[in-house]
Tab-separated table of C-alpha atoms and ligand atoms in Angstrom:
chain	number	residue	atom	x	y	z
A	1	UNK	CA	7.021	-13.848	12.924
A	2	UNK	CA	7.384	-10.976	15.422
A	3	UNK	CA	6.167	-7.518	14.530
A	4	UNK	CA	9.011	-5.094	14.010
A	5	UNK	CA	6.922	-1.942	14.356
A	6	UNK	CA	3.287	-2.111	15.368
A	7	UNK	CA	1.605	-4.361	12.831
A	8	UNK	CA	4.517	-4.163	10.412
A	9	UNK	CA	6.236	-7.276	9.175
A	10	UNK	CA	9.274	-6.792	6.960
A	11	UNK	CA	8.576	-7.579	3.302
A	12	UNK	CA	11.972	-9.320	3.034
A	13	UNK	CA	11.999	-11.931	0.274
A	14	UNK	CA	8.783	-10.472	-1.175
A	15	UNK	CA	10.695	-7.472	-2.542
A	16	UNK	CA	12.303	-9.418	-5.391
A	17	UNK	CA	8.940	-10.981	-6.381
A	18	UNK	CA	6.744	-7.914	-5.955
A	19	UNK	CA	7.024	-6.334	-9.400
A	20	UNK	CA	6.366	-9.657	-11.134
A	21	UNK	CA	3.164	-10.631	-9.300
A	22	UNK	CA	0.423	-10.488	-11.955
A	23	UNK	CA	-2.151	-8.997	-9.571
A	24	UNK	CA	0.210	-6.120	-8.729
A	25	UNK	CA	1.380	-5.561	-12.285
A	26	UNK	CA	-2.224	-5.321	-13.428
A	27	UNK	CA	-3.398	-2.838	-10.784
A	28	UNK	CA	-5.010	0.062	-12.565
A	29	UNK	CA	-4.101	2.742	-10.033
A	30	UNK	CA	-0.879	4.180	-11.479
A	31	UNK	CA	-2.548	6.566	-13.931
A	32	UNK	CA	-4.791	7.869	-11.132
A	33	UNK	CA	-1.809	8.735	-8.913
A	34	UNK	CA	0.078	10.303	-11.833
A	35	UNK	CA	-3.006	12.441	-12.583
A	36	UNK	CA	-3.217	13.467	-8.912
A	37	UNK	CA	0.445	14.546	-9.076
A	38	UNK	CA	-0.297	16.518	-12.236
A	39	UNK	CA	-3.231	18.279	-10.529
A	40	UNK	CA	-1.091	19.019	-7.463
A	41	UNK	CA	1.670	20.343	-9.711
A	42	UNK	CA	4.163	20.303	-6.865
A	43	UNK	CA	6.299	17.939	-4.873
A	44	UNK	CA	4.799	14.584	-3.922
A	45	UNK	CA	5.400	12.439	-0.853
A	46	UNK	CA	4.597	8.732	-1.290
A	47	UNK	CA	4.388	6.942	2.038
A	48	UNK	CA	4.977	3.192	1.789
A	49	UNK	CA	6.483	3.619	-1.695
A	50	UNK	CA	7.745	0.024	-1.832
A	51	UNK	CA	9.552	-0.856	-5.055
A	52	UNK	CA	8.504	2.373	-6.776
A	53	UNK	CA	5.662	0.826	-8.790
A	54	UNK	CA	3.823	4.168	-8.557
A	55	UNK	CA	6.720	6.447	-7.581
A	56	UNK	CA	8.791	5.915	-10.737
A	57	UNK	CA	5.940	6.727	-13.182
A	58	UNK	CA	5.322	9.955	-11.215
A	59	UNK	CA	9.001	10.906	-11.503
A	60	UNK	CA	8.929	10.011	-15.216
A	61	UNK	CA	5.929	12.339	-15.617
A	62	UNK	CA	8.135	15.208	-14.437
A	63	UNK	CA	7.297	15.552	-10.738
A	64	UNK	CA	9.602	15.710	-7.773
A	65	UNK	CA	8.782	12.868	-5.379
A	66	UNK	CA	10.041	11.656	-2.014
A	67	UNK	CA	9.400	7.976	-1.263
A	68	UNK	CA	9.357	6.776	2.328
A	69	UNK	CA	9.236	3.115	3.335
A	70	UNK	CA	10.140	1.060	6.362
A	71	UNK	CA	11.377	-1.904	4.339
A	72	UNK	CA	15.070	-1.868	3.357
A	73	UNK	CA	14.461	-4.695	0.879
A	74	UNK	CA	11.610	-2.893	-0.923
A	75	UNK	CA	13.694	0.307	-1.034
A	76	UNK	CA	16.697	-1.632	-2.401
A	77	UNK	CA	14.584	-2.877	-5.331
A	78	UNK	CA	13.298	0.668	-5.879
A	79	UNK	CA	16.863	2.035	-5.919
A	80	UNK	CA	18.005	-0.612	-8.400
A	81	UNK	CA	15.099	0.208	-10.738
A	82	UNK	CA	15.756	3.933	-10.426
A	83	UNK	CA	19.384	3.389	-11.401
A	84	UNK	CA	18.093	2.220	-14.816
A	85	UNK	CA	16.181	5.470	-15.344
A	86	UNK	CA	17.492	8.560	-17.177
A	87	UNK	CA	19.436	10.915	-14.914
A	88	UNK	CA	16.714	13.591	-14.972
A	89	UNK	CA	14.192	11.063	-13.610
A	90	UNK	CA	16.629	9.942	-10.914
A	91	UNK	CA	17.214	13.578	-9.952
A	92	UNK	CA	13.521	14.034	-9.138
A	93	UNK	CA	13.474	11.191	-6.581
A	94	UNK	CA	14.595	10.975	-2.990
A	95	UNK	CA	14.144	7.711	-1.064
A	96	UNK	CA	14.020	7.557	2.715
A	97	UNK	CA	13.833	4.629	5.102
A	98	UNK	CA	11.331	5.563	7.794
A	99	UNK	CA	8.191	4.688	9.693
A	100	UNK	CA	4.979	6.329	8.536
A	101	UNK	CA	3.922	6.830	12.158
A	102	UNK	CA	6.807	9.115	12.993
A	103	UNK	CA	9.103	10.881	10.570
A	104	UNK	CA	10.138	14.463	9.943
A	105	UNK	CA	11.299	15.541	6.509
A	106	UNK	CA	11.207	19.203	7.543
A	107	UNK	CA	9.112	20.254	4.553
A	108	UNK	CA	5.601	20.275	3.127
A	109	UNK	CA	4.237	18.605	-0.001
A	110	UNK	CA	1.455	19.479	-2.441
A	111	UNK	CA	0.388	15.832	-2.468
A	112	UNK	CA	0.809	13.030	0.066
A	113	UNK	CA	-0.215	9.526	-1.046
A	114	UNK	CA	-0.304	5.987	0.347
A	115	UNK	CA	-0.982	3.815	-2.713
A	116	UNK	CA	-2.038	0.161	-2.360
A	117	UNK	CA	-3.010	0.259	1.309
A	118	UNK	CA	0.158	0.737	3.398
A	119	UNK	CA	-2.024	2.442	6.041
A	120	UNK	CA	-3.770	-0.888	6.668
A	121	UNK	CA	-0.512	-2.294	8.008
A	122	UNK	CA	-1.202	-0.139	11.090
A	123	UNK	CA	-3.236	-2.230	13.491
A	124	UNK	CA	-4.087	0.172	16.321
A	125	UNK	CA	-5.949	3.471	16.520
A	126	UNK	CA	-2.917	5.004	18.259
A	127	UNK	CA	-0.719	4.136	15.281
A	128	UNK	CA	-3.328	5.409	12.827
A	129	UNK	CA	-3.595	8.732	14.697
A	130	UNK	CA	0.186	9.073	14.908
A	131	UNK	CA	0.495	8.418	11.178
A	132	UNK	CA	-2.228	10.875	10.143
A	133	UNK	CA	-0.783	13.586	12.430
A	134	UNK	CA	2.637	13.005	10.835
A	135	UNK	CA	1.171	13.155	7.325
A	136	UNK	CA	-0.715	16.367	8.131
A	137	UNK	CA	2.522	18.052	9.229
A	138	UNK	CA	3.962	17.247	5.797
A	139	UNK	CA	0.992	18.549	3.811
A	140	UNK	CA	1.041	22.103	2.393
A	141	UNK	CA	-1.988	24.221	3.445
A	142	UNK	CA	-3.704	23.708	0.085
A	143	UNK	CA	-2.252	20.238	-0.452
A	144	UNK	CA	-4.111	16.957	-0.772
A	145	UNK	CA	-3.844	13.618	0.945
A	146	UNK	CA	-4.848	10.442	-0.915
A	147	UNK	CA	-5.593	7.632	1.503
A	148	UNK	CA	-6.010	4.385	-0.419
A	149	UNK	CA	-7.831	1.590	1.436
A	150	UNK	CA	-9.885	-1.414	0.397
A	151	UNK	CA	-13.573	-1.380	1.193
A	152	UNK	CA	-14.166	-4.414	3.411
A	153	UNK	CA	-16.711	-6.723	1.818
A	154	UNK	CA	-19.133	-7.964	4.446
A	155	UNK	CA	-19.828	-11.290	2.683
A	156	UNK	CA	-16.106	-11.834	2.222
A	157	UNK	CA	-15.319	-11.083	5.861
A	158	UNK	CA	-17.737	-13.769	6.981
A	159	UNK	CA	-16.470	-16.280	4.452
A	160	UNK	CA	-12.843	-15.490	4.992
A	161	UNK	CA	-12.374	-17.175	8.321
A	162	UNK	CA	-10.882	-20.110	6.543
A	163	UNK	CA	-7.561	-21.779	6.453
A	164	UNK	CA	-7.515	-23.043	2.881
A	165	UNK	CA	-5.347	-21.370	0.334
A	166	UNK	CA	-6.993	-19.624	-2.571
A	167	UNK	CA	-5.684	-18.128	-5.747
A	168	UNK	CA	-5.747	-18.835	-9.424
A	169	UNK	CA	-3.130	-16.398	-10.631
A	170	UNK	CA	-0.790	-17.624	-13.346
A	171	UNK	CA	2.826	-18.391	-12.484
A	172	UNK	CA	5.408	-15.705	-13.071
A	173	UNK	CA	9.023	-16.209	-14.052
A	174	UNK	CA	11.891	-14.335	-12.416
A	175	UNK	CA	14.913	-13.250	-14.511
A	176	UNK	CA	16.988	-16.133	-13.063
A	177	UNK	CA	14.434	-18.685	-14.271
A	178	UNK	CA	12.628	-19.390	-11.014
A	179	UNK	CA	8.919	-19.964	-11.536
A	180	UNK	CA	6.632	-18.627	-8.820
A	181	UNK	CA	2.936	-19.015	-8.020
A	182	UNK	CA	1.349	-16.729	-5.425
A	183	UNK	CA	-1.551	-17.950	-3.339
A	184	UNK	CA	-3.260	-16.466	-0.261
A	185	UNK	CA	-5.105	-17.438	2.847
A	186	UNK	CA	-6.602	-15.823	5.921
A	187	UNK	CA	-4.812	-17.524	8.784
A	188	UNK	CA	-6.913	-15.881	11.472
A	189	UNK	CA	-9.439	-13.171	12.067
A	190	UNK	CA	-9.743	-10.789	14.997
A	191	UNK	CA	-13.292	-9.477	14.624
A	192	UNK	CA	-12.936	-7.243	17.688
A	193	UNK	CA	-9.947	-5.353	16.328
A	194	UNK	CA	-10.882	-5.592	12.639
A	195	UNK	CA	-7.718	-7.457	11.775
A	196	UNK	CA	-7.226	-10.182	9.206
A	197	UNK	CA	-4.086	-12.242	9.637
A	198	UNK	CA	-3.142	-12.626	6.030
A	199	UNK	CA	-0.661	-15.026	4.482
A	200	UNK	CA	0.665	-14.632	0.984
A	201	UNK	CA	2.251	-17.897	-0.006
A	202	UNK	CA	4.807	-18.211	-2.779
A	203	UNK	CA	5.482	-21.588	-4.371
A	204	UNK	CA	8.876	-21.357	-6.016
A	205	UNK	CA	10.276	-23.844	-8.516
A	206	UNK	CA	13.987	-23.404	-9.198
A	207	UNK	CA	15.443	-24.141	-12.647
A	208	UNK	CA	17.028	-27.321	-11.189
A	209	UNK	CA	13.590	-28.552	-10.074
A	210	UNK	CA	14.021	-27.776	-6.360
A	211	UNK	CA	10.877	-26.333	-4.767
A	212	UNK	CA	10.261	-23.935	-1.878
A	213	UNK	CA	7.197	-22.645	-0.095
A	214	UNK	CA	7.744	-19.103	1.250
A	215	UNK	CA	5.175	-17.344	3.421
A	216	UNK	CA	4.732	-13.609	3.971
A	217	UNK	CA	2.462	-13.361	7.022
A	218	UNK	CA	1.118	-10.024	8.226
A	219	UNK	CA	-1.908	-8.477	9.926
A	220	UNK	CA	-4.121	-6.114	7.903
A	221	UNK	CA	-6.611	-3.837	9.583
A	222	UNK	CA	-9.774	-3.062	7.669
A	223	UNK	CA	-11.585	0.231	8.080
A	224	UNK	CA	-15.165	1.033	7.213
A	225	UNK	CA	-16.110	4.183	5.333
A	226	UNK	CA	-17.458	6.274	8.199
A	227	UNK	CA	-14.739	5.108	10.582
A	228	UNK	CA	-12.084	6.350	8.159
A	229	UNK	CA	-13.952	9.633	7.711
A	230	UNK	CA	-14.114	10.170	11.477
A	231	UNK	CA	-10.435	9.319	11.786
A	232	UNK	CA	-9.549	11.854	9.102
A	233	UNK	CA	-11.747	14.533	10.722
A	234	UNK	CA	-10.195	13.818	14.107
A	235	UNK	CA	-6.744	14.372	12.618
A	236	UNK	CA	-7.607	17.683	10.967
A	237	UNK	CA	-8.576	16.630	7.445
A	238	UNK	CA	-11.660	17.470	5.393
A	239	UNK	CA	-12.726	14.816	2.890
A	240	UNK	CA	-13.080	16.297	-0.579
A	241	UNK	CA	-13.891	13.138	-2.521
A	242	UNK	CA	-14.360	9.436	-1.937
A	243	UNK	CA	-13.874	7.072	-4.834
A	244	UNK	CA	-14.772	3.413	-5.249
A	245	UNK	CA	-12.153	2.977	-7.920
A	246	UNK	CA	-9.126	4.587	-9.517
A	247	UNK	CA	-11.274	5.714	-12.468
A	248	UNK	CA	-12.851	8.074	-9.889
A	249	UNK	CA	-16.193	6.305	-9.871
A	250	UNK	CA	-17.932	7.547	-6.743
A	251	UNK	CA	-18.275	5.584	-3.515
A	252	UNK	CA	-21.454	3.500	-3.755
A	253	UNK	CA	-21.207	2.862	-7.482
A	254	UNK	CA	-19.834	-0.664	-6.986
A	255	UNK	CA	-19.426	-3.123	-4.147
A	256	UNK	CA	-17.110	-3.586	-2.441
A	257	UNK	CA	-14.782	-1.450	-4.563
A	258	UNK	CA	-12.060	0.607	-2.937
A	259	UNK	CA	-12.080	3.412	-0.366
A	260	UNK	CA	-9.959	6.099	-1.972
A	261	UNK	CA	-10.182	9.278	0.085
A	262	UNK	CA	-8.974	12.626	-1.211
A	263	UNK	CA	-8.675	15.027	1.725
A	264	UNK	CA	-7.377	18.492	2.476
A	265	UNK	CA	-6.160	20.037	5.683
A	266	UNK	CA	-9.105	21.481	7.591
A	267	UNK	CA	-8.886	25.178	8.318
A	268	UNK	CA	-7.344	26.077	11.656
B	301	SAM	C1	1.490	-3.149	-0.546
B	301	SAM	S1	3.013	-2.278	-0.437
B	301	SAM	C2	2.651	-0.854	-1.434
B	301	SAM	C3	3.880	-0.313	-2.122
B	301	SAM	C4	3.623	0.773	-3.164
B	301	SAM	N1	2.980	1.939	-2.591
B	301	SAM	C5	2.786	0.245	-4.308
B	301	SAM	O1	1.712	0.802	-4.537
B	301	SAM	O2	3.217	-0.696	-4.975
B	301	SAM	C6	2.981	-1.593	1.227
B	301	SAM	C7	4.286	-0.919	1.594
B	301	SAM	O3	4.098	-0.264	2.866
B	301	SAM	C8	5.314	-0.371	3.583
B	301	SAM	N2	5.064	-0.150	5.023
B	301	SAM	C9	4.379	-0.951	5.869
B	301	SAM	N3	4.368	-0.422	7.111
B	301	SAM	C10	5.067	0.745	7.048
B	301	SAM	C11	5.398	1.761	7.993
B	301	SAM	N4	5.016	1.671	9.280
B	301	SAM	N5	6.091	2.838	7.563
B	301	SAM	C12	6.500	2.930	6.258
B	301	SAM	N6	6.215	1.999	5.324
B	301	SAM	C13	5.517	0.921	5.703
B	301	SAM	C14	5.809	-1.775	3.271
B	301	SAM	O4	7.189	-1.927	3.554
B	301	SAM	C15	5.469	-1.867	1.776
B	301	SAM	O5	6.551	-1.472	0.970
């Protein structure tokens, strides 16, 4: 499938499955991002907001939030969910279709977040620099950026050059009765550019027994801790905290854990 923008591949059919996938439903990051919004106390910008998994709880908690995403299908699901919310929650949300590497909302935010790794869809340093420069322009002088990445596991990277599918997640059922099982595989690995060619595979069984195998294939770039720190410094950010998990356990307390950077604009 051709890239539409850098390493980006449209989420397409994934949008209607996304909120039902057990591994996404069970992510324990929402409370962390809501708490960050509470600490910021001001408007939030979520970049790569997807279906609003994190955005809607932040709006429910009383904060104004702008969600930006490149995927029309993810945004459509987000809009449909928002339409079910009370009018005061809807009034706090603005959704924008746009590319995280280059957008201009003409305003600054107290908090800018990228929950669940949208930044890793960028596969070149040029794109990463363009994105961070764009995010910095949207951050208020005392605002905070939360850059949410996974910490690449060295043993897993070596093992993951494999073609077999893995996954033991239970099936989920869509409202129309389709039953879906998600599995995953690494279809290729570019060790020089730190890119894993990931495939998320959805086995769908329709109520009439018909079956389908749908594949969402996309490159993911992994970043190591010091690389990400240098990148942030190069783009005018000072790292304030680095967490290994959304319970704010510090980097180094578990392996591989996450790489959750909290950064501020550097002076100057
Ligand atoms: C794993 S989803 C995360 C969605 C949401 N933040 C969450 O936590 O559930 C990654 C999102 O990043 C979006 N994305 C990928 N590349 C993008 C880009 N260049 N600009 C804006 N959004 C992008 C995708 O469309 C997708 O909705």
